[in-house]
PDB file of C-alpha atoms in Angstrom:
ATOM      1  CA  MET A   1     -26.540 -10.133  56.500  1.00  0.00           C
ATOM      2  CA  SER A   2     -29.499 -12.488  56.143  1.00  0.00           C
ATOM      3  CA  ALA A   3     -29.303 -15.862  54.466  1.00  0.00           C
ATOM      4  CA  THR A   4     -31.584 -14.658  51.661  1.00  0.00           C
ATOM      5  CA  ALA A   5     -29.393 -11.665  50.877  1.00  0.00           C
ATOM      6  CA  THR A   6     -26.299 -13.837  50.920  1.00  0.00           C
ATOM      7  CA  SER A   7     -27.930 -16.302  48.539  1.00  0.00           C
ATOM      8  CA  VAL A   8     -28.959 -13.537  46.157  1.00  0.00           C
ATOM      9  CA  ARG A   9     -25.452 -12.053  46.204  1.00  0.00           C
ATOM     10  CA  ARG A  10     -23.840 -15.418  45.465  1.00  0.00           C
ATOM     11  CA  SER A  11     -26.299 -16.076  42.649  1.00  0.00           C
ATOM     12  CA  ALA A  12     -25.523 -12.699  41.113  1.00  0.00           C
ATOM     13  CA  GLU A  13     -21.782 -13.281  41.391  1.00  0.00           C
ATOM     14  CA  THR A  14     -22.137 -16.680  39.741  1.00  0.00           C
ATOM     15  CA  ALA A  15     -24.394 -15.334  36.994  1.00  0.00           C
ATOM     16  CA  PHE A  16     -22.143 -12.439  36.034  1.00  0.00           C
ATOM     17  CA  ARG A  17     -18.806 -14.155  36.531  1.00  0.00           C
ATOM     18  CA  PRO A  18     -16.576 -13.429  33.480  1.00  0.00           C
ATOM     19  CA  GLY A  19     -17.000 -16.164  30.916  1.00  0.00           C
ATOM     20  CA  SER A  20     -20.122 -17.628  32.524  1.00  0.00           C
ATOM     21  CA  LYS A  21     -22.948 -18.837  30.332  1.00  0.00           C
ATOM     22  CA  ARG A  22     -25.531 -16.510  31.867  1.00  0.00           C
ATOM     23  CA  GLN A  23     -23.303 -13.485  31.394  1.00  0.00           C
ATOM     24  CA  SER A  24     -22.890 -14.300  27.704  1.00  0.00           C
ATOM     25  CA  GLU A  25     -26.661 -14.591  27.410  1.00  0.00           C
ATOM     26  CA  VAL A  26     -27.180 -11.223  29.123  1.00  0.00           C
ATOM     27  CA  THR A  27     -24.550  -9.361  27.086  1.00  0.00           C
ATOM     28  CA  ARG A  28     -25.619 -10.894  23.787  1.00  0.00           C
ATOM     29  CA  LEU A  29     -27.585  -8.334  21.805  1.00  0.00           C
ATOM     30  CA  LEU A  30     -29.326 -10.764  19.487  1.00  0.00           C
ATOM     31  CA  PRO A  31     -31.091 -14.085  20.061  1.00  0.00           C
ATOM     32  CA  GLY A  32     -29.084 -17.200  19.264  1.00  0.00           C
ATOM     33  CA  PRO A  33     -30.908 -18.302  16.065  1.00  0.00           C
ATOM     34  CA  LEU A  34     -30.942 -14.759  14.658  1.00  0.00           C
ATOM     35  CA  LEU A  35     -27.235 -14.374  15.439  1.00  0.00           C
ATOM     36  CA  VAL A  36     -26.451 -17.594  13.552  1.00  0.00           C
ATOM     37  CA  ILE A  37     -28.472 -16.425  10.533  1.00  0.00           C
ATOM     38  CA  ILE A  38     -26.683 -13.068  10.421  1.00  0.00           C
ATOM     39  CA  LEU A  39     -23.240 -14.685  10.751  1.00  0.00           C
ATOM     40  CA  VAL A  40     -24.016 -17.163   7.974  1.00  0.00           C
ATOM     41  CA  PHE A  41     -25.239 -14.324   5.750  1.00  0.00           C
ATOM     42  CA  LEU A  42     -22.126 -12.213   6.381  1.00  0.00           C
ATOM     43  CA  CYS A  43     -19.824 -15.181   5.717  1.00  0.00           C
ATOM     44  CA  ALA A  44     -21.678 -15.879   2.472  1.00  0.00           C
ATOM     45  CA  VAL A  45     -21.320 -12.258   1.368  1.00  0.00           C
ATOM     46  CA  VAL A  46     -17.558 -12.459   1.917  1.00  0.00           C
ATOM     47  CA  LEU A  47     -16.817 -15.999   0.730  1.00  0.00           C
ATOM     48  CA  LEU A  48     -19.110 -16.375  -2.306  1.00  0.00           C
ATOM     49  CA  PRO A  49     -17.198 -13.843  -4.459  1.00  0.00           C
ATOM     50  CA  VAL A  50     -13.926 -15.552  -3.515  1.00  0.00           C
ATOM     51  CA  LEU A  51     -15.417 -18.933  -4.415  1.00  0.00           C
ATOM     52  CA  TYR A  52     -16.586 -17.577  -7.766  1.00  0.00           C
ATOM     53  CA  ILE A  53     -13.131 -16.163  -8.533  1.00  0.00           C
ATOM     54  CA  PHE A  54     -11.513 -19.510  -7.731  1.00  0.00           C
ATOM     55  CA  LEU A  55     -14.001 -21.486  -9.838  1.00  0.00           C
ATOM     56  CA  ALA A  56     -13.530 -19.042 -12.711  1.00  0.00           C
ATOM     57  CA  SER A  57      -9.748 -19.408 -12.439  1.00  0.00           C
ATOM     58  CA  VAL A  58      -9.987 -23.172 -13.034  1.00  0.00           C
ATOM     59  CA  ASN A  59     -12.601 -22.793 -15.782  1.00  0.00           C
ATOM     60  CA  SER A  60     -12.184 -22.036 -19.469  1.00  0.00           C
ATOM     61  CA  ASP A  61     -12.693 -18.537 -20.835  1.00  0.00           C
ATOM     62  CA  VAL A  62     -15.671 -19.711 -22.865  1.00  0.00           C
ATOM     63  CA  GLY A  63     -17.259 -21.254 -19.793  1.00  0.00           C
ATOM     64  CA  VAL A  64     -16.863 -18.086 -17.760  1.00  0.00           C
ATOM     65  CA  ALA A  65     -18.171 -15.939 -20.620  1.00  0.00           C
ATOM     66  CA  SER A  66     -21.236 -18.183 -20.943  1.00  0.00           C
ATOM     67  CA  GLY A  67     -22.093 -17.635 -17.278  1.00  0.00           C
ATOM     68  CA  GLU A  68     -21.060 -20.979 -15.789  1.00  0.00           C
ATOM     69  CA  PHE A  69     -20.705 -20.853 -12.021  1.00  0.00           C
ATOM     70  CA  TRP A  70     -19.553 -24.455 -11.644  1.00  0.00           C
ATOM     71  CA  PRO A  71     -16.955 -25.374 -14.294  1.00  0.00           C
ATOM     72  CA  SER A  72     -17.736 -28.237 -16.634  1.00  0.00           C
ATOM     73  CA  SER A  73     -14.030 -29.169 -16.508  1.00  0.00           C
ATOM     74  CA  PHE A  74     -11.343 -28.201 -14.013  1.00  0.00           C
ATOM     75  CA  SER A  75      -7.889 -27.125 -15.167  1.00  0.00           C
ATOM     76  CA  LEU A  76      -4.943 -25.366 -13.504  1.00  0.00           C
ATOM     77  CA  GLU A  77      -3.579 -24.224 -16.849  1.00  0.00           C
ATOM     78  CA  ASN A  78      -4.439 -20.579 -16.133  1.00  0.00           C
ATOM     79  CA  TYR A  79      -2.110 -20.558 -13.131  1.00  0.00           C
ATOM     80  CA  SER A  80       0.818 -21.574 -15.320  1.00  0.00           C
ATOM     81  CA  LYS A  81       0.057 -19.085 -18.100  1.00  0.00           C
ATOM     82  CA  ILE A  82      -0.157 -15.944 -15.949  1.00  0.00           C
ATOM     83  CA  TRP A  83       3.597 -15.882 -15.350  1.00  0.00           C
ATOM     84  CA  SER A  84       4.229 -15.186 -19.023  1.00  0.00           C
ATOM     85  CA  SER A  85       1.042 -13.426 -20.186  1.00  0.00           C
ATOM     86  CA  VAL A  86       0.551 -11.097 -17.190  1.00  0.00           C
ATOM     87  CA  GLY A  87       4.219 -10.687 -16.278  1.00  0.00           C
ATOM     88  CA  LEU A  88       3.322 -11.470 -12.708  1.00  0.00           C
ATOM     89  CA  ALA A  89       6.744 -12.644 -11.536  1.00  0.00           C
ATOM     90  CA  THR A  90       8.354  -9.212 -12.005  1.00  0.00           C
ATOM     91  CA  GLY A  91       5.336  -7.438 -10.546  1.00  0.00           C
ATOM     92  CA  LEU A  92       5.196  -9.640  -7.452  1.00  0.00           C
ATOM     93  CA  SER A  93       8.923  -9.334  -6.766  1.00  0.00           C
ATOM     94  CA  ASN A  94       8.749  -5.538  -7.057  1.00  0.00           C
ATOM     95  CA  SER A  95       5.651  -5.376  -4.852  1.00  0.00           C
ATOM     96  CA  VAL A  96       7.180  -7.565  -2.155  1.00  0.00           C
ATOM     97  CA  LEU A  97      10.413  -5.554  -2.197  1.00  0.00           C
ATOM     98  CA  VAL A  98       8.840  -2.080  -2.178  1.00  0.00           C
ATOM     99  CA  ALA A  99       5.867  -2.798   0.093  1.00  0.00           C
ATOM    100  CA  GLY A 100       7.946  -4.923   2.477  1.00  0.00           C
ATOM    101  CA  THR A 101      10.670  -2.294   2.777  1.00  0.00           C
ATOM    102  CA  THR A 102       8.045   0.390   3.335  1.00  0.00           C
ATOM    103  CA  ALA A 103       6.426  -1.672   6.095  1.00  0.00           C
ATOM    104  CA  VAL A 104       9.693  -2.354   7.944  1.00  0.00           C
ATOM    105  CA  VAL A 105      11.081   1.181   7.717  1.00  0.00           C
ATOM    106  CA  SER A 106       7.727   2.804   8.493  1.00  0.00           C
ATOM    107  CA  ALA A 107       7.186   0.628  11.572  1.00  0.00           C
ATOM    108  CA  ALA A 108      10.719   1.254  12.862  1.00  0.00           C
ATOM    109  CA  MET A 109      10.535   5.002  12.372  1.00  0.00           C
ATOM    110  CA  SER A 110       6.986   5.354  13.680  1.00  0.00           C
ATOM    111  CA  VAL A 111       7.671   3.669  17.026  1.00  0.00           C
ATOM    112  CA  SER A 112      10.635   5.937  17.781  1.00  0.00           C
ATOM    113  CA  THR A 113       8.741   9.032  16.618  1.00  0.00           C
ATOM    114  CA  ALA A 114       5.675   8.109  18.657  1.00  0.00           C
ATOM    115  CA  PHE A 115       7.836   7.461  21.732  1.00  0.00           C
ATOM    116  CA  VAL A 116       9.169  11.021  21.577  1.00  0.00           C
ATOM    117  CA  LEU A 117       5.716  12.515  20.971  1.00  0.00           C
ATOM    118  CA  VAL A 118       4.090  10.591  23.832  1.00  0.00           C
ATOM    119  CA  ARG A 119       6.768  10.675  26.536  1.00  0.00           C
ATOM    120  CA  TYR A 120       8.329  14.131  26.071  1.00  0.00           C
ATOM    121  CA  GLN A 121       6.926  17.653  26.248  1.00  0.00           C
ATOM    122  CA  PHE A 122       8.342  20.201  23.823  1.00  0.00           C
ATOM    123  CA  ARG A 123       7.196  23.187  21.828  1.00  0.00           C
ATOM    124  CA  GLY A 124       5.343  22.191  18.664  1.00  0.00           C
ATOM    125  CA  ARG A 125       4.367  18.747  19.958  1.00  0.00           C
ATOM    126  CA  LEU A 126       0.618  19.341  19.578  1.00  0.00           C
ATOM    127  CA  THR A 127       1.203  20.863  16.154  1.00  0.00           C
ATOM    128  CA  VAL A 128       2.969  17.708  15.021  1.00  0.00           C
ATOM    129  CA  LEU A 129       0.147  15.513  16.346  1.00  0.00           C
ATOM    130  CA  ARG A 130      -2.485  17.633  14.637  1.00  0.00           C
ATOM    131  CA  GLY A 131      -0.433  17.600  11.463  1.00  0.00           C
ATOM    132  CA  LEU A 132      -0.427  13.790  11.480  1.00  0.00           C
ATOM    133  CA  LEU A 133      -4.219  13.824  11.544  1.00  0.00           C
ATOM    134  CA  ALA A 134      -4.424  16.520   8.889  1.00  0.00           C
ATOM    135  CA  LEU A 135      -2.216  14.548   6.508  1.00  0.00           C
ATOM    136  CA  GLN A 136      -4.676  11.654   6.634  1.00  0.00           C
ATOM    137  CA  SER A 137      -7.391  13.827   5.103  1.00  0.00           C
ATOM    138  CA  VAL A 138      -5.394  14.732   1.977  1.00  0.00           C
ATOM    139  CA  PRO A 139      -6.538  12.588  -0.995  1.00  0.00           C
ATOM    140  CA  GLY A 140      -3.798  10.802  -2.871  1.00  0.00           C
ATOM    141  CA  THR A 141      -5.096  12.076  -6.212  1.00  0.00           C
ATOM    142  CA  LEU A 142      -4.157  15.627  -5.198  1.00  0.00           C
ATOM    143  CA  MET A 143      -0.563  14.564  -4.496  1.00  0.00           C
ATOM    144  CA  VAL A 144       0.214  12.708  -7.729  1.00  0.00           C
ATOM    145  CA  LEU A 145       1.184  15.748  -9.776  1.00  0.00           C
ATOM    146  CA  PRO A 146       3.219  17.524  -7.030  1.00  0.00           C
ATOM    147  CA  VAL A 147       5.122  14.326  -6.223  1.00  0.00           C
ATOM    148  CA  PHE A 148       5.814  13.654  -9.906  1.00  0.00           C
ATOM    149  CA  VAL A 149       7.029  17.238 -10.489  1.00  0.00           C
ATOM    150  CA  LEU A 150       9.215  17.099  -7.365  1.00  0.00           C
ATOM    151  CA  PHE A 151      10.882  13.852  -8.385  1.00  0.00           C
ATOM    152  CA  SER A 152      11.318  15.049 -11.958  1.00  0.00           C
ATOM    153  CA  SER A 153      13.001  18.205 -10.652  1.00  0.00           C
ATOM    154  CA  ALA A 154      15.373  16.041  -8.622  1.00  0.00           C
ATOM    155  CA  ALA A 155      16.477  14.360 -11.834  1.00  0.00           C
ATOM    156  CA  SER A 156      16.943  17.714 -13.571  1.00  0.00           C
ATOM    157  CA  TYR A 157      18.717  19.706 -10.849  1.00  0.00           C
ATOM    158  CA  LEU A 158      20.486  17.006  -8.834  1.00  0.00           C
ATOM    159  CA  GLY A 159      21.147  14.462 -11.547  1.00  0.00           C
ATOM    160  CA  ILE A 160      19.379  11.742  -9.516  1.00  0.00           C
ATOM    161  CA  GLN A 161      16.948   9.526 -11.391  1.00  0.00           C
ATOM    162  CA  VAL A 162      13.886   8.936  -9.206  1.00  0.00           C
ATOM    163  CA  ILE A 163      11.029   8.352 -11.622  1.00  0.00           C
ATOM    164  CA  GLY A 164      10.888   4.726 -12.698  1.00  0.00           C
ATOM    165  CA  THR A 165      12.985   3.371  -9.827  1.00  0.00           C
ATOM    166  CA  GLN A 166      11.964   1.116  -6.982  1.00  0.00           C
ATOM    167  CA  TRP A 167      13.476   3.331  -4.315  1.00  0.00           C
ATOM    168  CA  GLY A 168      11.564   6.322  -5.691  1.00  0.00           C
ATOM    169  CA  LEU A 169       8.330   4.404  -5.236  1.00  0.00           C
ATOM    170  CA  PHE A 170       9.504   3.405  -1.760  1.00  0.00           C
ATOM    171  CA  ILE A 171       9.993   7.063  -0.777  1.00  0.00           C
ATOM    172  CA  THR A 172       6.525   7.885  -2.096  1.00  0.00           C
ATOM    173  CA  TYR A 173       4.858   5.142  -0.059  1.00  0.00           C
ATOM    174  CA  LEU A 174       6.890   5.971   3.039  1.00  0.00           C
ATOM    175  CA  THR A 175       5.703   9.579   2.832  1.00  0.00           C
ATOM    176  CA  PHE A 176       2.082   8.494   3.075  1.00  0.00           C
ATOM    177  CA  ALA A 177       2.589   5.549   5.425  1.00  0.00           C
ATOM    178  CA  MET A 178       4.558   7.380   8.121  1.00  0.00           C
ATOM    179  CA  PRO A 179       1.756   9.696   9.371  1.00  0.00           C
ATOM    180  CA  PHE A 180      -0.738   6.861   9.799  1.00  0.00           C
ATOM    181  CA  SER A 181       1.800   4.468  11.320  1.00  0.00           C
ATOM    182  CA  THR A 182       3.006   7.137  13.733  1.00  0.00           C
ATOM    183  CA  TRP A 183      -0.537   7.931  14.852  1.00  0.00           C
ATOM    184  CA  VAL A 184      -1.243   4.235  15.415  1.00  0.00           C
ATOM    185  CA  MET A 185       1.862   3.977  17.601  1.00  0.00           C
ATOM    186  CA  VAL A 186       0.996   7.190  19.457  1.00  0.00           C
ATOM    187  CA  THR A 187      -2.388   5.718  20.341  1.00  0.00           C
ATOM    188  CA  TYR A 188      -0.810   2.435  21.408  1.00  0.00           C
ATOM    189  CA  LEU A 189       2.046   3.886  23.480  1.00  0.00           C
ATOM    190  CA  ARG A 190      -0.387   6.036  25.428  1.00  0.00           C
ATOM    191  CA  GLY A 191      -1.792   2.833  26.896  1.00  0.00           C
ATOM    192  CA  LEU A 192       1.554   1.517  28.116  1.00  0.00           C
ATOM    193  CA  PRO A 193       2.256   2.103  31.824  1.00  0.00           C
ATOM    194  CA  ARG A 194       4.917   4.698  32.571  1.00  0.00           C
ATOM    195  CA  GLU A 195       5.967   2.820  35.736  1.00  0.00           C
ATOM    196  CA  LEU A 196       7.926   0.269  33.706  1.00  0.00           C
ATOM    197  CA  GLU A 197       9.962   2.985  32.017  1.00  0.00           C
ATOM    198  CA  GLU A 198      10.527   4.802  35.316  1.00  0.00           C
ATOM    199  CA  ALA A 199      11.779   1.576  36.912  1.00  0.00           C
ATOM    200  CA  ALA A 200      14.203   1.089  34.019  1.00  0.00           C
ATOM    201  CA  ARG A 201      15.514   4.635  34.398  1.00  0.00           C
ATOM    202  CA  ILE A 202      16.059   4.044  38.128  1.00  0.00           C
ATOM    203  CA  ASP A 203      18.174   1.018  37.166  1.00  0.00           C
ATOM    204  CA  GLY A 204      20.304   3.301  35.001  1.00  0.00           C
ATOM    205  CA  ALA A 205      18.789   2.743  31.545  1.00  0.00           C
ATOM    206  CA  SER A 206      19.234   5.527  29.001  1.00  0.00           C
ATOM    207  CA  ASN A 207      16.498   6.829  26.722  1.00  0.00           C
ATOM    208  CA  LEU A 208      17.644   4.460  23.973  1.00  0.00           C
ATOM    209  CA  GLY A 209      17.788   1.600  26.476  1.00  0.00           C
ATOM    210  CA  VAL A 210      14.221   2.286  27.606  1.00  0.00           C
ATOM    211  CA  LEU A 211      13.054   2.321  23.991  1.00  0.00           C
ATOM    212  CA  VAL A 212      14.852  -0.884  23.022  1.00  0.00           C
ATOM    213  CA  ARG A 213      14.432  -2.943  26.204  1.00  0.00           C
ATOM    214  CA  ILE A 214      11.047  -1.784  27.500  1.00  0.00           C
ATOM    215  CA  VAL A 215       8.969  -0.083  24.809  1.00  0.00           C
ATOM    216  CA  LEU A 216       9.766  -2.298  21.830  1.00  0.00           C
ATOM    217  CA  PRO A 217       8.979  -5.660  23.492  1.00  0.00           C
ATOM    218  CA  LEU A 218       5.662  -4.308  24.782  1.00  0.00           C
ATOM    219  CA  SER A 219       4.749  -2.608  21.509  1.00  0.00           C
ATOM    220  CA  TRP A 220       4.944  -5.533  19.100  1.00  0.00           C
ATOM    221  CA  PRO A 221       1.160  -5.641  18.468  1.00  0.00           C
ATOM    222  CA  GLY A 222       1.094  -1.947  17.583  1.00  0.00           C
ATOM    223  CA  ILE A 223       4.255  -2.247  15.487  1.00  0.00           C
ATOM    224  CA  VAL A 224       2.778  -5.148  13.536  1.00  0.00           C
ATOM    225  CA  VAL A 225      -0.462  -3.246  12.894  1.00  0.00           C
ATOM    226  CA  SER A 226       1.360  -0.144  11.642  1.00  0.00           C
ATOM    227  CA  GLY A 227       3.669  -2.275   9.507  1.00  0.00           C
ATOM    228  CA  ILE A 228       0.841  -4.252   7.930  1.00  0.00           C
ATOM    229  CA  PHE A 229      -1.133  -1.121   7.091  1.00  0.00           C
ATOM    230  CA  ALA A 230       1.987   0.336   5.467  1.00  0.00           C
ATOM    231  CA  PHE A 231       2.469  -2.917   3.558  1.00  0.00           C
ATOM    232  CA  LEU A 232      -1.119  -2.833   2.309  1.00  0.00           C
ATOM    233  CA  LEU A 233      -0.694   0.776   1.221  1.00  0.00           C
ATOM    234  CA  GLY A 234       2.155  -0.197  -1.070  1.00  0.00           C
ATOM    235  CA  TRP A 235       0.660  -3.520  -2.138  1.00  0.00           C
ATOM    236  CA  ASN A 236      -2.750  -2.179  -3.219  1.00  0.00           C
ATOM    237  CA  ASP A 237      -1.655   1.118  -4.746  1.00  0.00           C
ATOM    238  CA  VAL A 238      -2.221   1.592  -8.458  1.00  0.00           C
ATOM    239  CA  LEU A 239      -2.326   5.382  -8.762  1.00  0.00           C
ATOM    240  CA  PHE A 240       1.273   6.235  -7.834  1.00  0.00           C
ATOM    241  CA  ALA A 241       2.709   2.962  -9.111  1.00  0.00           C
ATOM    242  CA  SER A 242       1.299   3.541 -12.598  1.00  0.00           C
ATOM    243  CA  VAL A 243       2.902   7.003 -12.747  1.00  0.00           C
ATOM    244  CA  MET A 244       6.183   6.395 -10.921  1.00  0.00           C
ATOM    245  CA  THR A 245       7.280   3.099 -12.493  1.00  0.00           C
ATOM    246  CA  ARG A 246       8.609   1.658 -15.722  1.00  0.00           C
ATOM    247  CA  PRO A 247       7.925  -1.818 -17.126  1.00  0.00           C
ATOM    248  CA  GLU A 248      10.898  -3.278 -15.248  1.00  0.00           C
ATOM    249  CA  SER A 249       9.864  -1.670 -11.938  1.00  0.00           C
ATOM    250  CA  GLN A 250       6.064  -1.929 -12.110  1.00  0.00           C
ATOM    251  CA  THR A 251       4.223  -3.607  -9.258  1.00  0.00           C
ATOM    252  CA  ALA A 252       1.752  -6.482  -9.346  1.00  0.00           C
ATOM    253  CA  ALA A 253      -1.224  -4.115  -9.129  1.00  0.00           C
ATOM    254  CA  VAL A 254      -0.039  -2.237 -12.232  1.00  0.00           C
ATOM    255  CA  ALA A 255       0.602  -5.518 -14.064  1.00  0.00           C
ATOM    256  CA  LEU A 256      -2.971  -6.604 -13.355  1.00  0.00           C
ATOM    257  CA  GLN A 257      -4.322  -3.248 -14.510  1.00  0.00           C
ATOM    258  CA  ILE A 258      -2.372  -3.378 -17.767  1.00  0.00           C
ATOM    259  CA  PHE A 259      -3.406  -6.981 -18.389  1.00  0.00           C
ATOM    260  CA  GLY A 260      -7.075  -6.156 -17.742  1.00  0.00           C
ATOM    261  CA  ALA A 261      -6.951  -3.124 -20.050  1.00  0.00           C
ATOM    262  CA  SER A 262      -5.350  -5.176 -22.823  1.00  0.00           C
ATOM    263  CA  GLN A 263      -8.328  -7.556 -22.782  1.00  0.00           C
ATOM    264  CA  GLU A 264     -10.840  -4.846 -23.686  1.00  0.00           C
ATOM    265  CA  GLY A 265     -12.152  -5.113 -27.204  1.00  0.00           C
ATOM    266  CA  GLY A 266     -11.072  -8.724 -27.662  1.00  0.00           C
ATOM    267  CA  ALA A 267     -13.294 -11.584 -28.791  1.00  0.00           C
ATOM    268  CA  ILE A 268     -13.285 -13.424 -25.440  1.00  0.00           C
ATOM    269  CA  PRO A 269     -11.230 -11.877 -22.632  1.00  0.00           C
ATOM    270  CA  MET A 270      -8.938 -14.181 -20.688  1.00  0.00           C
ATOM    271  CA  TYR A 271     -11.215 -14.363 -17.673  1.00  0.00           C
ATOM    272  CA  GLY A 272      -9.536 -17.427 -16.233  1.00  0.00           C
ATOM    273  CA  GLN A 273      -6.070 -15.891 -16.223  1.00  0.00           C
ATOM    274  CA  MET A 274      -7.393 -12.632 -14.769  1.00  0.00           C
ATOM    275  CA  MET A 275      -9.053 -14.502 -11.895  1.00  0.00           C
ATOM    276  CA  ALA A 276      -5.980 -16.683 -11.320  1.00  0.00           C
ATOM    277  CA  ALA A 277      -3.691 -13.655 -11.254  1.00  0.00           C
ATOM    278  CA  SER A 278      -6.031 -11.916  -8.795  1.00  0.00           C
ATOM    279  CA  LEU A 279      -5.901 -14.870  -6.400  1.00  0.00           C
ATOM    280  CA  VAL A 280      -2.120 -15.127  -6.639  1.00  0.00           C
ATOM    281  CA  CYS A 281      -1.773 -11.403  -5.864  1.00  0.00           C
ATOM    282  CA  ALA A 282      -4.154 -11.694  -2.902  1.00  0.00           C
ATOM    283  CA  ALA A 283      -2.382 -14.735  -1.416  1.00  0.00           C
ATOM    284  CA  PRO A 284       0.576 -12.858   0.193  1.00  0.00           C
ATOM    285  CA  VAL A 285      -1.784 -10.547   2.086  1.00  0.00           C
ATOM    286  CA  VAL A 286      -3.829 -13.485   3.382  1.00  0.00           C
ATOM    287  CA  ILE A 287      -0.681 -15.339   4.448  1.00  0.00           C
ATOM    288  CA  LEU A 288       0.588 -12.200   6.170  1.00  0.00           C
ATOM    289  CA  TYR A 289      -2.652 -11.891   8.108  1.00  0.00           C
ATOM    290  CA  LEU A 290      -2.630 -15.538   9.160  1.00  0.00           C
ATOM    291  CA  ILE A 291       0.924 -15.201  10.471  1.00  0.00           C
ATOM    292  CA  PHE A 292       0.378 -12.008  12.456  1.00  0.00           C
ATOM    293  CA  GLN A 293      -3.297 -12.289  13.386  1.00  0.00           C
ATOM    294  CA  ARG A 294      -2.640 -12.666  17.116  1.00  0.00           C
ATOM    295  CA  TYR A 295      -0.630  -9.431  17.082  1.00  0.00           C
ATOM    296  CA  LEU A 296      -3.337  -7.663  15.083  1.00  0.00           C
ATOM    297  CA  VAL A 297      -5.962  -8.353  17.739  1.00  0.00           C
ATOM    298  CA  GLY A 298      -3.811  -6.800  20.466  1.00  0.00           C
ATOM    299  CA  GLY A 299      -2.644  -3.915  18.275  1.00  0.00           C
ATOM    300  CA  LEU A 300      -6.092  -2.840  17.121  1.00  0.00           C
ATOM    301  CA  THR A 301      -7.257  -2.679  20.726  1.00  0.00           C
ATOM    302  CA  ALA A 302      -4.856   0.110  21.629  1.00  0.00           C
ATOM    303  CA  GLY A 303      -3.114  -0.168  24.939  1.00  0.00           C
ATOM    304  CA  GLY A 304      -2.847  -3.937  25.112  1.00  0.00           C
ATOM    305  CA  VAL A 305      -1.021  -3.795  28.460  1.00  0.00           C
ATOM    306  CA  LYS A 306      -3.253  -2.990  31.425  1.00  0.00           C
TER     307      LYS A 306
END
């Protein structure tokens, strides 16, 4: 090979070495200044509404109603009033209990179900996988009345009170969270190498041992993703929670809805308390994301082990 060809080859290897500056310039789709402008614009679109909500939460109702963006006086009084006016303490405790239990149970059941669907061949396997996809296309509004009638019938025929209880809401959320969580885990487990499981079986591990010692440690990103999506399903739901709960079992989303509806027709709605309650209800989700963000990155890119 000539010296010129060798020089060209080395230059190309240096230019396209992973992480090199020239490679980043080649793979970048947009020029640097335009990329900065777009990123700033997207951040502004996301952060400006949040900033407005925070400023309105520390402003007076009259100031918000008059259109003030920057408060003339700052006060945290709204954050102390929402616990009595909105009834946020009961709603938050119910939401954390129901949504958290749904997330944990859904993640635990989905990983075992996905392990069977991915690693074993049996009659009806493809039907189950297709059914998981089909269930995702069913709107929740179509299921409200059947679920309500079913749970009401349980109280009539079995003597078990389901409507208005926290565990009844948990069963409802688990019904809708399981198909999505299972499909997420099916997609993730397909990317895990079979050689690790085969080596464990050679060492004498049982099916349960392979699941607990091999699959679970490697599947944490996927488990976290499925659990968080199940948590968000229960945390953000208003439709089923407004039908399936009573005042003592209502969630934070229902409490916010009732508080917002009660402000209609008033002289000056309590804008500050509404904004403060919205931020308090959004805080657990943000904290959850900050804690598990490194698992989310690996879980959303299915098959994190190569």
